[in-house]
CSV table of C-alpha atoms in Angstrom, one decimal:
chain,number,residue,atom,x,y,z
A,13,UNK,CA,0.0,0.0,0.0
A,14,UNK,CA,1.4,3.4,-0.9
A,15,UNK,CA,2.2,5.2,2.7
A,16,UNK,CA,0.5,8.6,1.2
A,17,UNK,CA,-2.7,7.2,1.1
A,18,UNK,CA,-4.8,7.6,3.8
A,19,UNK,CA,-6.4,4.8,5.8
A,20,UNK,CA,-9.5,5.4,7.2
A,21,UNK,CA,-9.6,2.5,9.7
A,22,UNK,CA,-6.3,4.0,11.3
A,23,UNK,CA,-6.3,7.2,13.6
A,24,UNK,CA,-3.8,10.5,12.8
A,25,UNK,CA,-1.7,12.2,15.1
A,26,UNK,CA,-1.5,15.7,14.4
A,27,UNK,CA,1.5,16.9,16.6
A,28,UNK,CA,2.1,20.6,16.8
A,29,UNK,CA,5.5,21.3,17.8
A,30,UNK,CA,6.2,24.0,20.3
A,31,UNK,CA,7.5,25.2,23.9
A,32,UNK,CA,5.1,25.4,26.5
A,33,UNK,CA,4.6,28.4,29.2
A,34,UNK,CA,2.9,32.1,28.0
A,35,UNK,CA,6.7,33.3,27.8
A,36,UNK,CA,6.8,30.7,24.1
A,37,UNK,CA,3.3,31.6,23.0
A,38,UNK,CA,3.8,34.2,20.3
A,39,UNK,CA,7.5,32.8,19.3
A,40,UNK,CA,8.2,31.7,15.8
A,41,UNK,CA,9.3,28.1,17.0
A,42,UNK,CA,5.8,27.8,18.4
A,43,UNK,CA,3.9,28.1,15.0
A,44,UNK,CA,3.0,24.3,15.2
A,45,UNK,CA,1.3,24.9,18.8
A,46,UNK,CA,-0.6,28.0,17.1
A,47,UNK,CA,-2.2,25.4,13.9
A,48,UNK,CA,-2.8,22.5,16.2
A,49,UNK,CA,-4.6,25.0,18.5
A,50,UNK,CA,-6.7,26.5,15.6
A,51,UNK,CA,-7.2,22.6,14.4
A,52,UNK,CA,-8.7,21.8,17.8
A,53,UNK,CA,-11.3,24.7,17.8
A,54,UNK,CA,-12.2,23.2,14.8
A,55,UNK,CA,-13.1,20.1,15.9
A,56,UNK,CA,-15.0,21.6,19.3
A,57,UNK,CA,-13.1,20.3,22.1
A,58,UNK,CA,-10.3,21.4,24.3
A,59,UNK,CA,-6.9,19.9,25.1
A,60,UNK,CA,-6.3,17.9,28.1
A,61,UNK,CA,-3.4,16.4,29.4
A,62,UNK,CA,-2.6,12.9,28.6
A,63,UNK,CA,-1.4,11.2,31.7
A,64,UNK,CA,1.7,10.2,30.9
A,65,UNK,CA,3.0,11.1,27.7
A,66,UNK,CA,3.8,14.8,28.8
A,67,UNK,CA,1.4,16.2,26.2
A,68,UNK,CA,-2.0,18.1,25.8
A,69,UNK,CA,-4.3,16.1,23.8
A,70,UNK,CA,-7.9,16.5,21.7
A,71,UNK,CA,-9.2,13.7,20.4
A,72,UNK,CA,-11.9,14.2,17.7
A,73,UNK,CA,-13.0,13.9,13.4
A,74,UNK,CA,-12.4,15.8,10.8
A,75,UNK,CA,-13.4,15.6,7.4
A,76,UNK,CA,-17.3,14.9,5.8
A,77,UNK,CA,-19.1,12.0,6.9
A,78,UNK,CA,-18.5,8.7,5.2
A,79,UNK,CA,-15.4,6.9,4.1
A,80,UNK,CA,-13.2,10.5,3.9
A,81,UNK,CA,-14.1,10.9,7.5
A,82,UNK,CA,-10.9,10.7,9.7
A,83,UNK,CA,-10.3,10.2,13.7
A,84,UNK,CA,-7.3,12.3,14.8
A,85,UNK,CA,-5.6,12.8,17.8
A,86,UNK,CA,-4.0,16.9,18.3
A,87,UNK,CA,-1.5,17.0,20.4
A,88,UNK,CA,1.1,19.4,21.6
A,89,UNK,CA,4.0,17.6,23.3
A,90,UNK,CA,4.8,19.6,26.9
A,91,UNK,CA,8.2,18.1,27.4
A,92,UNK,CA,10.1,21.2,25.3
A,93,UNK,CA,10.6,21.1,21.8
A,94,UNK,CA,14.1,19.3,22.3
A,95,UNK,CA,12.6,16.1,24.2
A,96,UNK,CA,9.0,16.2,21.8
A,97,UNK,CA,9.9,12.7,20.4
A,98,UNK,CA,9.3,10.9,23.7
A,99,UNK,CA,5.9,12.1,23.8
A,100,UNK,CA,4.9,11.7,20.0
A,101,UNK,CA,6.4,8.1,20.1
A,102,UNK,CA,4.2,7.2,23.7
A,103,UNK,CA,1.3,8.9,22.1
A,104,UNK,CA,2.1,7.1,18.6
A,105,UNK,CA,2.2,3.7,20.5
A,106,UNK,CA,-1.2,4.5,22.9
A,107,UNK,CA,-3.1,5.3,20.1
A,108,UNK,CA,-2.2,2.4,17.4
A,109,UNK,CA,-1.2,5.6,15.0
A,110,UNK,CA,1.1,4.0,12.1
A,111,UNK,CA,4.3,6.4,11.8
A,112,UNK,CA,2.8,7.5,8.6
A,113,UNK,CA,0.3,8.4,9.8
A,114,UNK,CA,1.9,11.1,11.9
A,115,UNK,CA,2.1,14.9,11.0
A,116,UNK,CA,4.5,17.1,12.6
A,117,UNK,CA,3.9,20.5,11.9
A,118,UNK,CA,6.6,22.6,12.3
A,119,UNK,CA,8.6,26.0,12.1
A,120,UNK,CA,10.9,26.1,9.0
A,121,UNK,CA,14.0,28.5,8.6
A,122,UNK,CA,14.9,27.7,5.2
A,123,UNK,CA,11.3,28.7,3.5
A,124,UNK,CA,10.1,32.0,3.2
A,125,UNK,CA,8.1,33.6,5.7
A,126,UNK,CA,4.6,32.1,5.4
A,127,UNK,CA,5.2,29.7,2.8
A,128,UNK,CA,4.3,25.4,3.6
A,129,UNK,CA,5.4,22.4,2.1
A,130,UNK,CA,4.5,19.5,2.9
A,131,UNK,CA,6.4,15.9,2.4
A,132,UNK,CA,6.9,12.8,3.7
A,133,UNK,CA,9.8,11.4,5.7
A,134,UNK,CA,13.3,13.0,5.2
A,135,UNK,CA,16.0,15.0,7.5
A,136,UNK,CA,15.4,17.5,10.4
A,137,UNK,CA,17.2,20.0,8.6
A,138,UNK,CA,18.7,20.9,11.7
A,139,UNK,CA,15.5,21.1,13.8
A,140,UNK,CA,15.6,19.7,17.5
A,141,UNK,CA,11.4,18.7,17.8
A,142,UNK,CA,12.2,16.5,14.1
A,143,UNK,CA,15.6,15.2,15.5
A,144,UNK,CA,14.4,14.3,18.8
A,145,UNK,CA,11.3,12.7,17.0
A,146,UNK,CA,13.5,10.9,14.3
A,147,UNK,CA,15.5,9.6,17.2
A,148,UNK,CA,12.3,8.2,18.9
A,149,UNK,CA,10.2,6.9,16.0
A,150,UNK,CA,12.2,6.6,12.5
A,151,UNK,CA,11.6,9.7,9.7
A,152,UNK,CA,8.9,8.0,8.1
A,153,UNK,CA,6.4,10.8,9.3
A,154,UNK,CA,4.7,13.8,7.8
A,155,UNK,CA,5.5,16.9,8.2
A,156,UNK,CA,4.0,20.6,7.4
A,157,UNK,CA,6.8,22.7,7.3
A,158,UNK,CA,5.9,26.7,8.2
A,159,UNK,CA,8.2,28.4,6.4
A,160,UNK,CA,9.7,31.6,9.2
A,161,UNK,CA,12.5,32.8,7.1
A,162,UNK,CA,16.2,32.9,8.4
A,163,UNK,CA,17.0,35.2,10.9
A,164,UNK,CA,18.4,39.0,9.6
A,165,UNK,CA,22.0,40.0,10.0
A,166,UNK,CA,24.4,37.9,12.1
A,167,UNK,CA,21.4,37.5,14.4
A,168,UNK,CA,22.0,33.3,16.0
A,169,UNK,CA,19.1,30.8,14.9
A,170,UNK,CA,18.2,30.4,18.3
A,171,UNK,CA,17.8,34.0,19.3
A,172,UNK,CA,15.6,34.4,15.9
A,173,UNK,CA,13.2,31.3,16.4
A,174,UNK,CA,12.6,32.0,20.1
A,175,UNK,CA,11.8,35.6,19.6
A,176,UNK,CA,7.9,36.9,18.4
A,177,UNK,CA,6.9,37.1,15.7
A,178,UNK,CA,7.6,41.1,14.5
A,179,UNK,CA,4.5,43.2,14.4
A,180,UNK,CA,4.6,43.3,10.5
A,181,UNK,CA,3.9,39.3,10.7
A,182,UNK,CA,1.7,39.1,12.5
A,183,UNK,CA,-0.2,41.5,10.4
A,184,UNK,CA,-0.8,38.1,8.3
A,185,UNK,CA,-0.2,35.4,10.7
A,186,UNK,CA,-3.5,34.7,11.6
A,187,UNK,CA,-4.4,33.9,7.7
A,188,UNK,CA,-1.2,31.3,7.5
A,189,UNK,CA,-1.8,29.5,10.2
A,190,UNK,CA,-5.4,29.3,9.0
A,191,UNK,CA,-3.8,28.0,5.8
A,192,UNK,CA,-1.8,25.7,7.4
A,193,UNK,CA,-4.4,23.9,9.5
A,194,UNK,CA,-6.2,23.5,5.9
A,195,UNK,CA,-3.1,22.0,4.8
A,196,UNK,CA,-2.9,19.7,7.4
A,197,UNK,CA,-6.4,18.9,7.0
A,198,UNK,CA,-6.2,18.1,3.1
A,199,UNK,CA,-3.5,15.9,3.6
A,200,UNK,CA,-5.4,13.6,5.9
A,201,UNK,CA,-8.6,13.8,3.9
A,202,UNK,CA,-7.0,13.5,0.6
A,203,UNK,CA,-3.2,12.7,0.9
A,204,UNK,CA,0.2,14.0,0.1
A,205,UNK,CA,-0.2,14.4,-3.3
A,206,UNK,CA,-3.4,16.0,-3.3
A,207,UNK,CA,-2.4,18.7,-0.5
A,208,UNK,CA,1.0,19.3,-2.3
A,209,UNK,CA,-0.8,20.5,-5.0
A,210,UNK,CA,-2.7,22.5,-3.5
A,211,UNK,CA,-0.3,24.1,-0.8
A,212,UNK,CA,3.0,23.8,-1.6
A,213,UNK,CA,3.6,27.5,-2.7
């Protein structure tokens, strides 16, 4: 069976990588916390916590009734970005989700501000929440990458993800991440191909 095509029988994780605490909320390494948490008003619910897998979790459908009908599980690991994979791979296992059926969406430095593409599998692209979830389950997950743009001047990665977005952004944040959680969306419904073409920009 191709791994792109969705199974309706099996649930999806949709993990939205981030930091947790009000001090991460705006930053641009918390983008994937920002879709899963527009994906999750969605659906209806609220997170809670799941026990013990460090993460907030929603469990719910998405997609029209009948056989494109999907059951995910939203989640946003707690543990901090660099230690996500231990709670994606406990959640991974608790669920029954097959590793390709797993989204990560994520910040991206190397696409332009606002931009997505999607894909399946591949590297972490120097990314801690992809390296620490490689580590724990294999690449062979999705991910929706967010492009954030690199950082300006001689400014360090680190100081440029964990910063806010700038008040120019987030003049158009709210329609990307909108645009995003579509993404993620179409590619569960539909599959890879069919959300590539339709959001990779």
């Amino acid at each position: 069976m191709d791994v792109t095509t969705p199974v309706s029988s099996d649930p999806w994780l949709i993990v939205g990588l981030g930091n947790p605490g009000p001090e991460y909320a705006m930053n641009r390494h918390n983008v994937g916390f920002m879709v899963a948490d527009l994906l999750a008003e969605r659906i209806g619910g609220k997170f809670k916590r799941a026990g013990k897998a460090q993460a907030q979790v929603l469990e719910g459908r998405i997609g029209p009734v009948g056989p494109a009908n999907r059951r995910v599980i939203v989640a946003k690991p707690m543990s901090y970005m660099n230690l996500s994979g231990g709670p994606v791979n406990a959640l991974k296992d608790f669920y029954k989700v097959p590793v390709a059926n797993v989204v990560a969406v994520h910040d991206e430095l190397d696409i332009d501000y606002g931009v997505l593409r999607l894909k399946l599998g591949g590297g972490d692209n120097g990314h801690n929440g992809l390296k620490s979830m490689t580590k724990a389950m294999g690449s062979d997950y999705h991910r929706v990458r967010f492009g954030i743009g690199r950082p300006p001047g001689r400014m360090q990665v680190a100081d440029f993800v964990l910063k806010d977005f700038s008040s120019a952004e987030r003049k158009e944040l709210d329609y990307f991440v909108d645009r995003a959680a579509d993404a993620v969306e179409c590619l569960v419904i539909e599959g890879l191909e069919r959300a590539q073409g339709a959001y990779n920009s």
